[in-house]
PDB file of C-alpha atoms in Angstrom:
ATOM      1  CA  UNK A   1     -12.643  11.958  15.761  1.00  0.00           C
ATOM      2  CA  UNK A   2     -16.220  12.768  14.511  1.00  0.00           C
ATOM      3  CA  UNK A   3     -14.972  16.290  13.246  1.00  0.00           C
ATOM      4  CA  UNK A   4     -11.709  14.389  11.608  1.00  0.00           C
ATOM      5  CA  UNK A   5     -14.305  12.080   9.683  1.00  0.00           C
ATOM      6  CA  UNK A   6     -16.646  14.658   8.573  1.00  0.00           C
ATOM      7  CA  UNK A   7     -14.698  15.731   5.467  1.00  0.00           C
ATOM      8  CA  UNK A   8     -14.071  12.300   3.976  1.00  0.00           C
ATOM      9  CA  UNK A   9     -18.353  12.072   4.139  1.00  0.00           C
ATOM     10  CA  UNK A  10     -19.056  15.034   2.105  1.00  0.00           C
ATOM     11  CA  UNK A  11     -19.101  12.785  -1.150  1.00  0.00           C
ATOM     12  CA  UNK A  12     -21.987  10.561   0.334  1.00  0.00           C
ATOM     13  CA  UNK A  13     -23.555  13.646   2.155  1.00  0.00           C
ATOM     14  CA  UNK A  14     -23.819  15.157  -1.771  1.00  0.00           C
ATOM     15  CA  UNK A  15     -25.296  11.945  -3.139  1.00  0.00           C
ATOM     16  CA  UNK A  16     -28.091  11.584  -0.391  1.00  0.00           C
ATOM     17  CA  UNK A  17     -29.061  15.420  -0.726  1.00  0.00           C
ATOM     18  CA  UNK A  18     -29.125  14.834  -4.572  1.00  0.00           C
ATOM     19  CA  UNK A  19     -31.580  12.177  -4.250  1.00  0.00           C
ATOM     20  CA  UNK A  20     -33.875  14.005  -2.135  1.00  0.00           C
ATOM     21  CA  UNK A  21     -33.300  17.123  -3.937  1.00  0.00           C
ATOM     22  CA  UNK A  22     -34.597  15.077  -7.006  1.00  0.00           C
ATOM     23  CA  UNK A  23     -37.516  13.314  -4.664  1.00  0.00           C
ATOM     24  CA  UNK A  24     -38.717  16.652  -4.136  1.00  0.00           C
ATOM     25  CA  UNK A  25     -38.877  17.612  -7.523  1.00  0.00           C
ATOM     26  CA  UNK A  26     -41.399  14.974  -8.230  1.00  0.00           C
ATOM     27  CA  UNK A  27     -43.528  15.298  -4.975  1.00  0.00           C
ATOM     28  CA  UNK A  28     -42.234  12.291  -3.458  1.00  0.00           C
ATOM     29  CA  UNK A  29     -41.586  12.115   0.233  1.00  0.00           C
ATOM     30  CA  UNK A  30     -38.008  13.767   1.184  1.00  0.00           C
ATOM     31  CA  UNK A  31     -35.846  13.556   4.345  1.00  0.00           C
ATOM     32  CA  UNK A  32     -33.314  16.313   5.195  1.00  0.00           C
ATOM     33  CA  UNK A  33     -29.984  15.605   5.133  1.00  0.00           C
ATOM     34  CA  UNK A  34     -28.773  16.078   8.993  1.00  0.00           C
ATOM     35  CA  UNK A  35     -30.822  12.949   9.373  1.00  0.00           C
ATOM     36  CA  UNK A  36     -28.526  10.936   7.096  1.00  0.00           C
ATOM     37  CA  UNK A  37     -25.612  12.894   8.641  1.00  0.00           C
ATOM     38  CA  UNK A  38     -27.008  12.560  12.190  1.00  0.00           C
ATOM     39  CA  UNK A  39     -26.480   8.529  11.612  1.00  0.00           C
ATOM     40  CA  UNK A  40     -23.284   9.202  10.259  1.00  0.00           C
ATOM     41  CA  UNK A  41     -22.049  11.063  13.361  1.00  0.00           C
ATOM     42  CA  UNK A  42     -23.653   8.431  15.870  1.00  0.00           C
ATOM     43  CA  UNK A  43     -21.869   5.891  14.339  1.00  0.00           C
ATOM     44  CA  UNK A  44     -18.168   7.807  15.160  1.00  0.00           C
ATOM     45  CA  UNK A  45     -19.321   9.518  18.591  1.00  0.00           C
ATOM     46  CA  UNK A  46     -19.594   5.659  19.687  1.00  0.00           C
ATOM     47  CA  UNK A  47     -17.195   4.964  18.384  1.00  0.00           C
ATOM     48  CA  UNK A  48     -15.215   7.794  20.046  1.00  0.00           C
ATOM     49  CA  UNK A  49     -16.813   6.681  23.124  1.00  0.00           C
ATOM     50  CA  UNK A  50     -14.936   2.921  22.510  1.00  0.00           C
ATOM     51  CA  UNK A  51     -12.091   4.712  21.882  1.00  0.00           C
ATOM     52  CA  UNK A  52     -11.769   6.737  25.131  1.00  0.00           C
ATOM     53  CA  UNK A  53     -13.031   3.905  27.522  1.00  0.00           C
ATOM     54  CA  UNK A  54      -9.396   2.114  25.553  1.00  0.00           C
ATOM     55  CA  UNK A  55      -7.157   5.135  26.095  1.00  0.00           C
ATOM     56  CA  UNK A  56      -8.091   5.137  30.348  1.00  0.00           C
ATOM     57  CA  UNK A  57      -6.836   2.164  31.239  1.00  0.00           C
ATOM     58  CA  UNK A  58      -3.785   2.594  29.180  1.00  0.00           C
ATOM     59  CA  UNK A  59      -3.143   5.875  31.060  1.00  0.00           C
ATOM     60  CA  UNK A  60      -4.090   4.276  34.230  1.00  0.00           C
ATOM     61  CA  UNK A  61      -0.844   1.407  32.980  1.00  0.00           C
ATOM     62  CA  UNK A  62       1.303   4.222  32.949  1.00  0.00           C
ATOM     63  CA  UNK A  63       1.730   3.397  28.774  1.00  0.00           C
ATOM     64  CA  UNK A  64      -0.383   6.784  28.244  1.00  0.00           C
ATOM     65  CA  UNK A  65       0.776  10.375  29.812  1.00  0.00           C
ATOM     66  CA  UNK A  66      -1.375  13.147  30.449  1.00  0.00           C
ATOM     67  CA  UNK A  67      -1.160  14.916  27.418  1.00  0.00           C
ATOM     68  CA  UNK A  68      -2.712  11.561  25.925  1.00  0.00           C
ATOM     69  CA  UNK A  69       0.708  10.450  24.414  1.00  0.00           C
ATOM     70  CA  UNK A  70       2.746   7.427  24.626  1.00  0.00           C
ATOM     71  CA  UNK A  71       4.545   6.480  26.765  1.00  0.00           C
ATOM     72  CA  UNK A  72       5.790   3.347  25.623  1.00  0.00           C
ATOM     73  CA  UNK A  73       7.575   2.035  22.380  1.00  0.00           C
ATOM     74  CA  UNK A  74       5.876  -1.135  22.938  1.00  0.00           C
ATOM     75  CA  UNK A  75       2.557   0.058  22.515  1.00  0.00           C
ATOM     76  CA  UNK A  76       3.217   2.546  19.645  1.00  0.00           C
ATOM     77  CA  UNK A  77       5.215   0.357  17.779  1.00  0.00           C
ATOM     78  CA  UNK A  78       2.290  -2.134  18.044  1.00  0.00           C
ATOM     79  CA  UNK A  79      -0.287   0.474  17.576  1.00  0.00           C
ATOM     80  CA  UNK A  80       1.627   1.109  13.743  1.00  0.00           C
ATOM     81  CA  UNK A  81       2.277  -2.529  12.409  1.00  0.00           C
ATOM     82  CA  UNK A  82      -1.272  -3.627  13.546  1.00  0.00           C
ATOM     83  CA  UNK A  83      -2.595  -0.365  11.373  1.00  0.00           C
ATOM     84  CA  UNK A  84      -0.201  -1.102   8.982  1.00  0.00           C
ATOM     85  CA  UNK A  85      -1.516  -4.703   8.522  1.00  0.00           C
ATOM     86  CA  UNK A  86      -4.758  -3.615   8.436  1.00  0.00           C
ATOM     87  CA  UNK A  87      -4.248  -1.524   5.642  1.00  0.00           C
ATOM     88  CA  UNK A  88      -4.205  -4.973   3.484  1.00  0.00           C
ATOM     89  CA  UNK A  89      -7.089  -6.955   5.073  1.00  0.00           C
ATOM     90  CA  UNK A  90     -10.046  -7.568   2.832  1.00  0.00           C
ATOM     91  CA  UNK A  91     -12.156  -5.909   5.417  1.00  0.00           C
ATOM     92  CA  UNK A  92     -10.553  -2.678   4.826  1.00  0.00           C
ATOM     93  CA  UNK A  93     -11.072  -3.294   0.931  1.00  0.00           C
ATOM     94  CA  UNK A  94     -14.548  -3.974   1.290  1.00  0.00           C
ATOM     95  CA  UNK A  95     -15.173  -1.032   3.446  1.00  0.00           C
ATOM     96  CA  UNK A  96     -13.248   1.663   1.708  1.00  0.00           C
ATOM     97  CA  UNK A  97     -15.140   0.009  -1.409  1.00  0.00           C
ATOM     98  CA  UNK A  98     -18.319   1.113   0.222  1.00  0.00           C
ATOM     99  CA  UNK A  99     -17.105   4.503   1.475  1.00  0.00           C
ATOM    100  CA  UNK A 100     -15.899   5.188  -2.143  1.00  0.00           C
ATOM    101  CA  UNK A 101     -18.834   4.616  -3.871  1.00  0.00           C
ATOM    102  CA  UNK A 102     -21.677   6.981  -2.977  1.00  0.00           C
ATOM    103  CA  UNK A 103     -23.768   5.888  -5.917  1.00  0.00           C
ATOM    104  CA  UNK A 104     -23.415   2.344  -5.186  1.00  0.00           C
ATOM    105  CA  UNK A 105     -24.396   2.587  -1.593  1.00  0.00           C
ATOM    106  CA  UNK A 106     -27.479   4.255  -1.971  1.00  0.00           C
ATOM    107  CA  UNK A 107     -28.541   2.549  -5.014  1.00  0.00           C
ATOM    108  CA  UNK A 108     -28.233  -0.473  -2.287  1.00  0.00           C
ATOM    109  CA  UNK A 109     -28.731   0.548   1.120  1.00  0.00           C
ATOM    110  CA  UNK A 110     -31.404   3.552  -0.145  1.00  0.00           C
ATOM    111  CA  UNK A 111     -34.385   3.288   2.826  1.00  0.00           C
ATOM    112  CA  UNK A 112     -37.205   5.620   3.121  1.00  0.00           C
ATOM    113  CA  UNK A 113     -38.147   8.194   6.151  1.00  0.00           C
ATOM    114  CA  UNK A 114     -36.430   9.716   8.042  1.00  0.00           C
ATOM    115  CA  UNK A 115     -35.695   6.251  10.514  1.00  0.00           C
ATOM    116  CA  UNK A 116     -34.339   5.182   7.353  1.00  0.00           C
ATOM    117  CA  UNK A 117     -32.319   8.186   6.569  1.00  0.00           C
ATOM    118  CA  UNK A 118     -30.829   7.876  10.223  1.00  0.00           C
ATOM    119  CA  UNK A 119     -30.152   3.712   9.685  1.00  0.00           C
ATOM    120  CA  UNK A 120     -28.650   4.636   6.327  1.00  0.00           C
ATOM    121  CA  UNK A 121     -26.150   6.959   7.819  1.00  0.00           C
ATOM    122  CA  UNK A 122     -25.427   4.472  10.547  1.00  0.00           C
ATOM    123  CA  UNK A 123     -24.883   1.969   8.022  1.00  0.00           C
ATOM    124  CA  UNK A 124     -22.677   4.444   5.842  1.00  0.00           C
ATOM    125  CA  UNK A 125     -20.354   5.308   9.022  1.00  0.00           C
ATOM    126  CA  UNK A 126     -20.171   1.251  10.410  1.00  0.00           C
ATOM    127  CA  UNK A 127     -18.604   1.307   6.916  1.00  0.00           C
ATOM    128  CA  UNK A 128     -16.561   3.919   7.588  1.00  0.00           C
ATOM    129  CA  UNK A 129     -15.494   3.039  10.959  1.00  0.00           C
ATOM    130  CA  UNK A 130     -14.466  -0.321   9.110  1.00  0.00           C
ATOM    131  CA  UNK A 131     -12.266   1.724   6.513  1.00  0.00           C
ATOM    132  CA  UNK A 132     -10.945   4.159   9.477  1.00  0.00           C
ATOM    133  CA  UNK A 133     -10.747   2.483  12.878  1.00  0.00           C
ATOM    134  CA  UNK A 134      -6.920   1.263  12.267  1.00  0.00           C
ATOM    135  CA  UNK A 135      -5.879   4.825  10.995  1.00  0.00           C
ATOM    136  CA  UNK A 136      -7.619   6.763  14.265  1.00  0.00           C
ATOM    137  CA  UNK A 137      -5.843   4.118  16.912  1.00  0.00           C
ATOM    138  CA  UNK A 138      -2.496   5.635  14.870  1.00  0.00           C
ATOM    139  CA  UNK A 139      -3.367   8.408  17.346  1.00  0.00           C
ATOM    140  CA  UNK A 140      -2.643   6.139  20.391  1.00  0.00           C
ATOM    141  CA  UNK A 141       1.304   5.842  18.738  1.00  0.00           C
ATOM    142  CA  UNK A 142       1.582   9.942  17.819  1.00  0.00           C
ATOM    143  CA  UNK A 143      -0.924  11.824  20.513  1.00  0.00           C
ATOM    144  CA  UNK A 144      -4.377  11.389  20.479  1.00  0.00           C
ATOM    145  CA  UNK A 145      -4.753  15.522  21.018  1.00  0.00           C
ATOM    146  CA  UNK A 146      -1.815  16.019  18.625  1.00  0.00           C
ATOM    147  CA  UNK A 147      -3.510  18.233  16.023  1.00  0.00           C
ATOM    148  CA  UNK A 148      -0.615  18.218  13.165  1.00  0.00           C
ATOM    149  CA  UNK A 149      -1.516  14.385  13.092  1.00  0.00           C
ATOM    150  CA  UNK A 150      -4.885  14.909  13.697  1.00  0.00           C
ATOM    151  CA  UNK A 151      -5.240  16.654  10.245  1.00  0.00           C
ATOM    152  CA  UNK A 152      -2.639  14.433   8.232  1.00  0.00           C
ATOM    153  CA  UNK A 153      -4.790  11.286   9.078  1.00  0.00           C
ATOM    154  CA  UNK A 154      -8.243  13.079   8.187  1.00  0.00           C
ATOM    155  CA  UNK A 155      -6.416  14.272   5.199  1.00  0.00           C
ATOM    156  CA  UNK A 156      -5.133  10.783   4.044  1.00  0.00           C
ATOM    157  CA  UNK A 157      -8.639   9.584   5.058  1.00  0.00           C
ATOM    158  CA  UNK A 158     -10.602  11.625   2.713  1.00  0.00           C
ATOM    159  CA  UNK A 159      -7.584  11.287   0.062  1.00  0.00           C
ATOM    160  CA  UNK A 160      -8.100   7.573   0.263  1.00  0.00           C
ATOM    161  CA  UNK A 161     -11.467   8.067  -0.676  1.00  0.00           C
ATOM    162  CA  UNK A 162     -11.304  10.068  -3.475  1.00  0.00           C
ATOM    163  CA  UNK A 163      -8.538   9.446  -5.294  1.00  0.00           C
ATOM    164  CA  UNK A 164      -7.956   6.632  -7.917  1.00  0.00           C
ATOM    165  CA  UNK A 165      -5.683   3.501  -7.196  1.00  0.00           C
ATOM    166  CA  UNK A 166      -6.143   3.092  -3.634  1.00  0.00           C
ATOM    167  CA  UNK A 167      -4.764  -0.119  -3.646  1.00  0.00           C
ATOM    168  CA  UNK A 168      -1.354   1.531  -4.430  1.00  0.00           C
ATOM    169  CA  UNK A 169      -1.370   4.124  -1.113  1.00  0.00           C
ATOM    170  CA  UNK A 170      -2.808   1.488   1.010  1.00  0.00           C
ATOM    171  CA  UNK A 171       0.098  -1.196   0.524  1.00  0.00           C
ATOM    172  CA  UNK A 172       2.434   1.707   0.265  1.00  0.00           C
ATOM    173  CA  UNK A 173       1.018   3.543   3.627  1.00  0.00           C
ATOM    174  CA  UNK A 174       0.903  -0.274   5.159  1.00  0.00           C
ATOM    175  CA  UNK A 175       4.148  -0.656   4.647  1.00  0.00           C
ATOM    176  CA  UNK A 176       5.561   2.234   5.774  1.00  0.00           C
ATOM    177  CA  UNK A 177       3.376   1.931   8.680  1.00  0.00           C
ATOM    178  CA  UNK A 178       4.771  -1.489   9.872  1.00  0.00           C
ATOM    179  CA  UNK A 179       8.388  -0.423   8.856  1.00  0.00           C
ATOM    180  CA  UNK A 180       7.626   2.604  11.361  1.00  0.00           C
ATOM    181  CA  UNK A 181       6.317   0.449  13.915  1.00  0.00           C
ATOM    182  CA  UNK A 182       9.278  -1.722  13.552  1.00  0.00           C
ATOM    183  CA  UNK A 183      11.444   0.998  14.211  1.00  0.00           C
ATOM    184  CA  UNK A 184       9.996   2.037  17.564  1.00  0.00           C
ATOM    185  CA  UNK A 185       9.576  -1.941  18.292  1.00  0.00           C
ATOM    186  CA  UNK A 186      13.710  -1.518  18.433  1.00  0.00           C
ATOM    187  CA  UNK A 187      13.726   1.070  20.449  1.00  0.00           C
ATOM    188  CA  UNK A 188      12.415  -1.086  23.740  1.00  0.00           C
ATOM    189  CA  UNK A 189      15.825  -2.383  24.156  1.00  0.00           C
TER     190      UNK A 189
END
C-alpha cells in the first residue's frame, strides 16, 4: 500500500522540497525532504498495519483464501458499493481537496524543524488516507496481492489527483463501483 501511494505524493513531495530549496537560498533553517516523506509513509504503514489486522480475521471466517482473495460475493460486493458510496461523501471531497492542493497545504499546515517536517507529512498522508482508504479496501473485493489491480488503483489514485474535474470521475467511478458491487451482491443466490 505505502509503495501504491507514493506516486500520487510526488506533487506535495515537489512543493515541500521547493520551499526548503528556497529556505536555503536565504540562510534560513531547512529540513530534508525524507523527513516530510518519512511522515508521509508512517501515516500508510499504519495504516497498512489496520489493514492487515482486518484481512486475518476475514481469512480466519473462511471469506478470505490464501492467496488473500475473496471468497465470498457478500463481502466483495459490499467491499465495492461501500467504496463506491464513499466516492461521494464530503469527507472524500475535503480530503482529495487537500491532497490536490500542494500549495494550499503548506501555505496552511507549513511547521518548522524537522518534528515539524515529520507532523506535516503525517498530516499530509491522514489526508490522504482520508482520500484513499475506500479505494485500497477495493483490494479486499479483487486480491489484495493482485498486482494488475494493484497498479490500476494507484494509477486512478494519482489520476484523481492531478487531473481537472474530479468531481466528474468520482461520481462516475462511484457509480460504477456500486453498480459492480451490485452485480456480485446477485451472485449470493
Amino acid at each position: 500500500m505505502v509503495a501504491m501511494m507514493v506516486p500520487s505524493v510526488i506533487p506535495m513531495v515537489i512543493m515541500f522540497a521547493a520551499v526548503n530549496r528556497n529556505k536555503r537560498a536565504n540562510q534560513q533553517s531547512s529540513v530534508s525532504t525524507f523527513v516530510f516523506l518519512s511522515g508521509y509513509l508512517i501515516a500508510w504503514t499504519l495504516f497498512s498495519l489496520l489493514a492487515s489486522l482486518l484481512q486475518w480475521p476475514l481469512h480466519s471466517l473462511g471469506l478470505m483464501n490464501s492467496m488473500m482473495e475473496s471468497n465470498s460475493f457478500r463481502l466483495s460486493g459490499g467491499v465495492l458499493i461501500a467504496a463506491g458510496l464513499y466516492q461521494w461523501t464530503p469527507l472524500k471531497d475535503a480530503c482529495l481537496h487537500q491532497c490536490r492542493s500542494p500549495l494550499g497545504f503548506v501555505m496552511t499546515q507549513w511547521r518548522d524543524g524537522r518534528s515539524g517536517a515529520l507532523r506535516m507529512g503525517v498530516h499530509h498522508g491522514l489526508y490522504c488516507i482520508g482520500c484513499c482508504w475506500a479505494l485500497m479496501m477495493v483490494l479486499f473485493a479483487v486480491g489484495v496481492m493482485n498486482m494488475l489491480w494493484v497498479l490500476l488503483i494507484a494509477i486512478f489514485v494519482l489520476l484523481e489527483k492531478i487531473l481537472p474535474a474530479p468531481l466528474v470521475g468520482r461520481i462516475t467511478t462511484g457509480l460504477g463501483l456500486v453498480i459492480w458491487g451490485g452485480y456480485w451482491l446477485t451472485l449470493t443466490g
